[in-house]
PDB file of C-alpha atoms in Angstrom:
ATOM      1  CA  PRO I   1      -1.274 -22.595  -7.477  1.00 79.00           C
ATOM      2  CA  GLN I   2      -5.024 -22.074  -7.451  1.00 86.00           C
ATOM      3  CA  GLY I   3      -5.712 -25.706  -8.444  1.00 88.00           C
ATOM      4  CA  THR I   4      -4.215 -26.968  -5.183  1.00 91.00           C
ATOM      5  CA  SER I   5      -4.970 -24.016  -2.870  1.00 90.00           C
ATOM      6  CA  GLY I   6      -8.684 -24.805  -2.504  1.00 89.00           C
ATOM      7  CA  GLU I   7      -9.786 -21.571  -4.230  1.00 88.00           C
ATOM      8  CA  ILE I   8     -13.024 -21.889  -6.143  1.00 89.00           C
ATOM      9  CA  ASP I   9     -14.233 -18.993  -8.326  1.00 88.00           C
ATOM     10  CA  PHE I  10     -17.896 -19.885  -8.763  1.00 86.00           C
ATOM     11  CA  ILE I  11     -18.508 -16.950 -11.065  1.00 84.00           C
ATOM     12  CA  GLU I  12     -15.641 -15.573 -13.140  1.00 83.00           C
ATOM     13  CA  GLU I  13     -15.121 -13.703 -16.415  1.00 79.00           C
ATOM     14  CA  CYS I  14     -11.675 -14.854 -17.469  1.00 77.00           C
ATOM     15  CA  THR I  15     -11.233 -14.616 -20.295  1.00 77.00           C
ATOM     16  CA  VAL I  16     -13.634 -11.722 -20.812  1.00 77.00           C
ATOM     17  CA  PRO I  17     -16.450 -11.919 -21.785  1.00 78.00           C
ATOM     18  CA  LYS I  18     -17.128 -15.630 -20.878  1.00 81.00           C
ATOM     19  CA  VAL I  19     -18.964 -16.292 -17.595  1.00 82.00           C
ATOM     20  CA  THR I  20     -17.512 -19.561 -16.138  1.00 85.00           C
ATOM     21  CA  THR I  21     -16.653 -21.427 -12.892  1.00 88.00           C
ATOM     22  CA  ASN I  22     -12.878 -21.641 -12.293  1.00 88.00           C
ATOM     23  CA  LEU I  23     -11.480 -24.410 -10.117  1.00 91.00           C
ATOM     24  CA  GLY I  24      -7.870 -23.684 -11.126  1.00 89.00           C
ATOM     25  CA  CYS I  25      -7.444 -26.672 -13.379  1.00 90.00           C
ATOM     26  CA  TYR I  26      -5.155 -24.624 -15.559  1.00 86.00           C
ATOM     27  CA  SER I  27      -2.482 -24.843 -12.803  1.00 88.00           C
ATOM     28  CA  VAL I  28      -2.586 -28.620 -12.275  1.00 89.00           C
ATOM     29  CA  ASN I  29      -1.891 -31.519 -14.584  1.00 84.00           C
ATOM     30  CA  ASP I  30      -4.964 -33.570 -13.687  1.00 88.00           C
ATOM     31  CA  ALA I  31      -7.464 -35.106 -16.120  1.00 91.00           C
ATOM     32  CA  GLY I  32     -10.074 -35.263 -13.336  1.00 93.00           C
ATOM     33  CA  CYS I  33     -10.046 -31.427 -13.008  1.00 94.00           C
ATOM     34  CA  GLN I  34     -12.160 -29.633 -15.555  1.00 93.00           C
ATOM     35  CA  ASP I  35     -12.729 -25.914 -15.271  1.00 88.00           C
ATOM     36  CA  GLY I  36     -16.149 -24.600 -16.237  1.00 78.00           C
ATOM     37  CA  ASP I  37     -17.551 -24.643 -19.615  1.00 80.00           C
ATOM     38  CA  PRO I  38     -18.945 -21.106 -20.328  1.00 83.00           C
ATOM     39  CA  TRP I  39     -22.378 -21.144 -18.797  1.00 82.00           C
ATOM     40  CA  GLY I  40     -23.338 -17.507 -19.256  1.00 76.00           C
ATOM     41  CA  GLY I  41     -23.740 -15.678 -22.508  1.00 65.00           C
ATOM     42  CA  THR I  42     -20.639 -14.936 -24.413  1.00 61.00           C
ATOM     43  CA  SER I  43     -21.337 -11.162 -24.151  1.00 63.00           C
ATOM     44  CA  GLY I  44     -20.323 -10.964 -20.505  1.00 60.00           C
ATOM     45  CA  THR I  45     -23.803 -11.742 -19.131  1.00 66.00           C
ATOM     46  CA  SER I  46     -25.232 -14.726 -17.325  1.00 68.00           C
ATOM     47  CA  SER I  47     -28.281 -14.577 -19.515  1.00 72.00           C
ATOM     48  CA  GLY I  48     -30.434 -13.891 -16.498  1.00 77.00           C
ATOM     49  CA  PRO I  49     -30.595 -15.129 -12.891  1.00 83.00           C
ATOM     50  CA  LYS I  50     -29.059 -18.534 -12.221  1.00 87.00           C
ATOM     51  CA  HIS I  51     -29.074 -21.151  -9.500  1.00 90.00           C
ATOM     52  CA  LEU I  52     -25.505 -22.459  -8.836  1.00 90.00           C
ATOM     53  CA  SER I  53     -24.831 -25.495  -6.716  1.00 91.00           C
ATOM     54  CA  MET I  54     -21.720 -27.463  -5.679  1.00 91.00           C
ATOM     55  CA  THR I  55     -21.633 -30.946  -4.417  1.00 91.00           C
ATOM     56  CA  LEU I  56     -18.820 -32.714  -2.610  1.00 90.00           C
ATOM     57  CA  ASP I  57     -19.313 -36.469  -2.382  1.00 90.00           C
ATOM     58  CA  THR I  58     -17.946 -38.791   0.286  1.00 88.00           C
ATOM     59  CA  SER I  59     -14.867 -39.529  -1.874  1.00 93.00           C
ATOM     60  CA  GLY I  60     -13.997 -35.874  -2.031  1.00 91.00           C
ATOM     61  CA  ASN I  61     -15.017 -35.310  -5.610  1.00 95.00           C
ATOM     62  CA  LEU I  62     -16.453 -31.831  -6.352  1.00 95.00           C
ATOM     63  CA  ALA I  63     -19.040 -30.995  -8.964  1.00 95.00           C
ATOM     64  CA  VAL I  64     -20.541 -27.618  -9.881  1.00 94.00           C
ATOM     65  CA  GLN I  65     -23.966 -27.300 -11.577  1.00 94.00           C
ATOM     66  CA  VAL I  66     -25.732 -24.319 -13.086  1.00 92.00           C
ATOM     67  CA  CYS I  67     -29.592 -24.206 -13.483  1.00 93.00           C
ATOM     68  CA  ASN I  68     -32.061 -21.646 -14.382  1.00 90.00           C
ATOM     69  CA  LEU I  69     -33.588 -19.868 -11.334  1.00 90.00           C
ATOM     70  CA  ASP I  70     -36.517 -22.260 -11.294  1.00 93.00           C
ATOM     71  CA  ARG I  71     -34.018 -25.202 -11.157  1.00 93.00           C
ATOM     72  CA  SER I  72     -34.701 -26.315 -14.730  1.00 94.00           C
ATOM     73  CA  GLY I  73     -32.107 -26.753 -17.475  1.00 92.00           C
ATOM     74  CA  CYS I  74     -29.381 -27.891 -15.051  1.00 94.00           C
ATOM     75  CA  ARG I  75     -25.946 -28.909 -16.286  1.00 93.00           C
ATOM     76  CA  GLN I  76     -22.650 -29.714 -14.812  1.00 94.00           C
ATOM     77  CA  VAL I  77     -20.162 -26.972 -15.647  1.00 93.00           C
ATOM     78  CA  ALA I  78     -17.058 -27.927 -13.683  1.00 94.00           C
ATOM     79  CA  LYS I  79     -15.585 -30.865 -11.725  1.00 95.00           C
ATOM     80  CA  TYR I  80     -12.549 -31.810  -9.712  1.00 95.00           C
ATOM     81  CA  ASP I  81     -12.139 -35.479  -8.896  1.00 96.00           C
ATOM     82  CA  GLY I  82     -10.393 -36.069  -5.553  1.00 94.00           C
ATOM     83  CA  TYR I  83     -10.598 -32.352  -4.720  1.00 93.00           C
ATOM     84  CA  LEU I  84     -10.351 -32.754  -0.947  1.00 91.00           C
ATOM     85  CA  GLY I  85      -7.193 -34.967  -1.208  1.00 92.00           C
ATOM     86  CA  LYS I  86      -5.533 -32.556  -3.660  1.00 92.00           C
ATOM     87  CA  SER I  87      -6.346 -29.178  -2.119  1.00 92.00           C
ATOM     88  CA  TYR I  88      -3.935 -27.881   0.523  1.00 91.00           C
ATOM     89  CA  PRO I  89      -6.386 -27.229   3.353  1.00 90.00           C
ATOM     90  CA  THR I  90      -7.454 -30.925   3.465  1.00 90.00           C
ATOM     91  CA  SER I  91      -4.597 -32.829   1.798  1.00 91.00           C
ATOM     92  CA  GLY I  92      -1.857 -34.578   3.704  1.00 92.00           C
ATOM     93  CA  GLY I  93      -4.022 -35.205   6.778  1.00 90.00           C
ATOM     94  CA  ARG I  94      -4.738 -31.423   7.299  1.00 91.00           C
ATOM     95  CA  ASN I  95      -8.105 -30.312   8.409  1.00 88.00           C
ATOM     96  CA  ASN I  96      -7.813 -26.508   7.855  1.00 88.00           C
ATOM     97  CA  ALA I  97     -10.878 -24.376   7.639  1.00 81.00           C
ATOM     98  CA  PHE I  98     -12.148 -23.177   4.256  1.00 79.00           C
ATOM     99  CA  HIS I  99     -13.285 -19.577   3.963  1.00 79.00           C
ATOM    100  CA  PHE I 100     -15.983 -17.891   1.903  1.00 79.00           C
ATOM    101  CA  VAL I 101     -14.779 -14.707   0.228  1.00 77.00           C
ATOM    102  CA  SER I 102     -16.727 -12.574  -2.232  1.00 74.00           C
ATOM    103  CA  ASP I 103     -15.004 -10.093  -4.439  1.00 68.00           C
ATOM    104  CA  ILE I 104     -15.697  -7.912  -7.422  1.00 66.00           C
ATOM    105  CA  PHE I 105     -12.595  -7.126  -9.572  1.00 65.00           C
ATOM    106  CA  ASN I 106     -13.090  -3.906 -11.538  1.00 62.00           C
ATOM    107  CA  ASP I 107      -9.742  -2.274 -10.945  1.00 61.00           C
ATOM    108  CA  PRO I 108      -7.169  -0.714 -13.273  1.00 60.00           C
ATOM    109  CA  PRO I 109      -4.611  -2.956 -14.832  1.00 62.00           C
ATOM    110  CA  GLY I 110      -1.269  -3.544 -13.358  1.00 61.00           C
ATOM    111  CA  ASP I 111      -1.130  -6.784 -11.388  1.00 57.00           C
ATOM    112  CA  ALA I 112       2.237  -8.354 -11.599  1.00 55.00           C
ATOM    113  CA  SER I 113       0.794 -11.923 -11.980  1.00 53.00           C
ATOM    114  CA  GLY I 114      -0.604 -11.296 -15.428  1.00 55.00           C
ATOM    115  CA  GLY I 115      -4.125 -12.071 -14.381  1.00 60.00           C
ATOM    116  CA  TRP I 116      -5.598  -8.837 -15.581  1.00 64.00           C
ATOM    117  CA  ASP I 117      -3.923  -8.996 -18.993  1.00 69.00           C
ATOM    118  CA  GLY I 118      -4.443 -12.732 -19.237  1.00 71.00           C
ATOM    119  CA  CYS I 119      -8.182 -12.280 -18.705  1.00 77.00           C
ATOM    120  CA  GLN I 120      -8.289  -9.514 -21.308  1.00 76.00           C
ATOM    121  CA  ALA I 121     -10.022  -7.298 -18.821  1.00 74.00           C
ATOM    122  CA  SER I 122     -10.677  -3.606 -18.942  1.00 73.00           C
ATOM    123  CA  ARG I 123     -11.915  -1.270 -16.328  1.00 73.00           C
ATOM    124  CA  ASN I 124     -15.478  -0.147 -16.767  1.00 75.00           C
ATOM    125  CA  THR I 125     -16.393   2.848 -14.563  1.00 77.00           C
ATOM    126  CA  ASN I 126     -19.943   2.895 -15.951  1.00 83.00           C
ATOM    127  CA  THR I 127     -20.760  -0.742 -15.357  1.00 76.00           C
ATOM    128  CA  GLN I 128     -24.378  -1.713 -14.793  1.00 77.00           C
ATOM    129  CA  CYS I 129     -23.290  -5.146 -13.431  1.00 73.00           C
ATOM    130  CA  LYS I 130     -25.426  -6.341 -10.548  1.00 73.00           C
ATOM    131  CA  TYR I 131     -25.198  -9.575  -8.564  1.00 74.00           C
ATOM    132  CA  ALA I 132     -26.705 -11.114  -5.449  1.00 77.00           C
ATOM    133  CA  ILE I 133     -25.847 -14.169  -3.529  1.00 80.00           C
ATOM    134  CA  THR I 134     -28.889 -15.430  -1.631  1.00 82.00           C
ATOM    135  CA  ASN I 135     -29.962 -18.487   0.229  1.00 84.00           C
ATOM    136  CA  LEU I 136     -26.389 -19.908   0.693  1.00 84.00           C
ATOM    137  CA  LYS I 137     -26.832 -23.235   2.420  1.00 85.00           C
ATOM    138  CA  LEU I 138     -24.459 -26.020   3.367  1.00 86.00           C
ATOM    139  CA  THR I 139     -25.425 -29.668   4.004  1.00 85.00           C
ATOM    140  CA  SER I 140     -23.375 -32.484   5.341  1.00 81.00           C
ATOM    141  CA  THR I 141     -23.339 -36.100   4.159  1.00 76.00           C
ATOM    142  CA  SER I 142     -24.606 -37.228   7.539  1.00 82.00           C
ATOM    143  CA  GLY I 143     -27.595 -34.930   7.527  1.00 84.00           C
ATOM    144  CA  ARG I 144     -26.364 -33.324  10.756  1.00 88.00           C
ATOM    145  CA  PRO I 145     -25.880 -29.460  10.771  1.00 89.00           C
ATOM    146  CA  VAL I 146     -22.524 -28.396   9.534  1.00 86.00           C
ATOM    147  CA  PHE I 147     -22.304 -25.404  11.924  1.00 86.00           C
ATOM    148  CA  SER I 148     -22.948 -25.337  15.692  1.00 88.00           C
ATOM    149  CA  PRO I 149     -25.343 -22.634  17.000  1.00 90.00           C
ATOM    150  CA  GLY I 150     -23.875 -19.336  16.502  1.00 86.00           C
ATOM    151  CA  SER I 151     -23.294 -16.761  13.738  1.00 80.00           C
ATOM    152  CA  CYS I 152     -22.840 -19.375  10.937  1.00 85.00           C
ATOM    153  CA  ALA I 153     -25.853 -21.553  11.912  1.00 89.00           C
ATOM    154  CA  ALA I 154     -27.928 -19.642   9.403  1.00 89.00           C
ATOM    155  CA  LEU I 155     -25.922 -21.430   6.628  1.00 88.00           C
ATOM    156  CA  ASN I 156     -27.197 -24.864   7.735  1.00 87.00           C
ATOM    157  CA  ALA I 157     -29.627 -26.296   5.183  1.00 85.00           C
TER     158      ALA I 157
END
């Protein structure tokens, strides 16, 4: 299930038209896991550019905040207490890599999992939707760079 796979949907419209952050809490019975309150407009828009940040503390607790682009008006929109100990890649003594994946889902219906219908989605071939992910940075709790020199070093804060 998503809630234990490690998947984090930073920006998701499910159910349409609410813009939220989805940690997969619907698939786990855990009071410390709270999927995002809708943080965009209810008409399928984010109500303008946003700054989204995620923190992971030394106890493995995850928190997601959304702010206006100028970093004002910040609020926590999702959290998952004990995330690292409950997500497959890092639970049970594992130290598997996490991966960043970006996707846009504007396909025709028909997935067998019920996700499309469950999200009340509809294909929009005339969408004017635009998004950009910029200034993606990662920091460590030690202050040391997360990545060694190489192709991912640009992600170091």
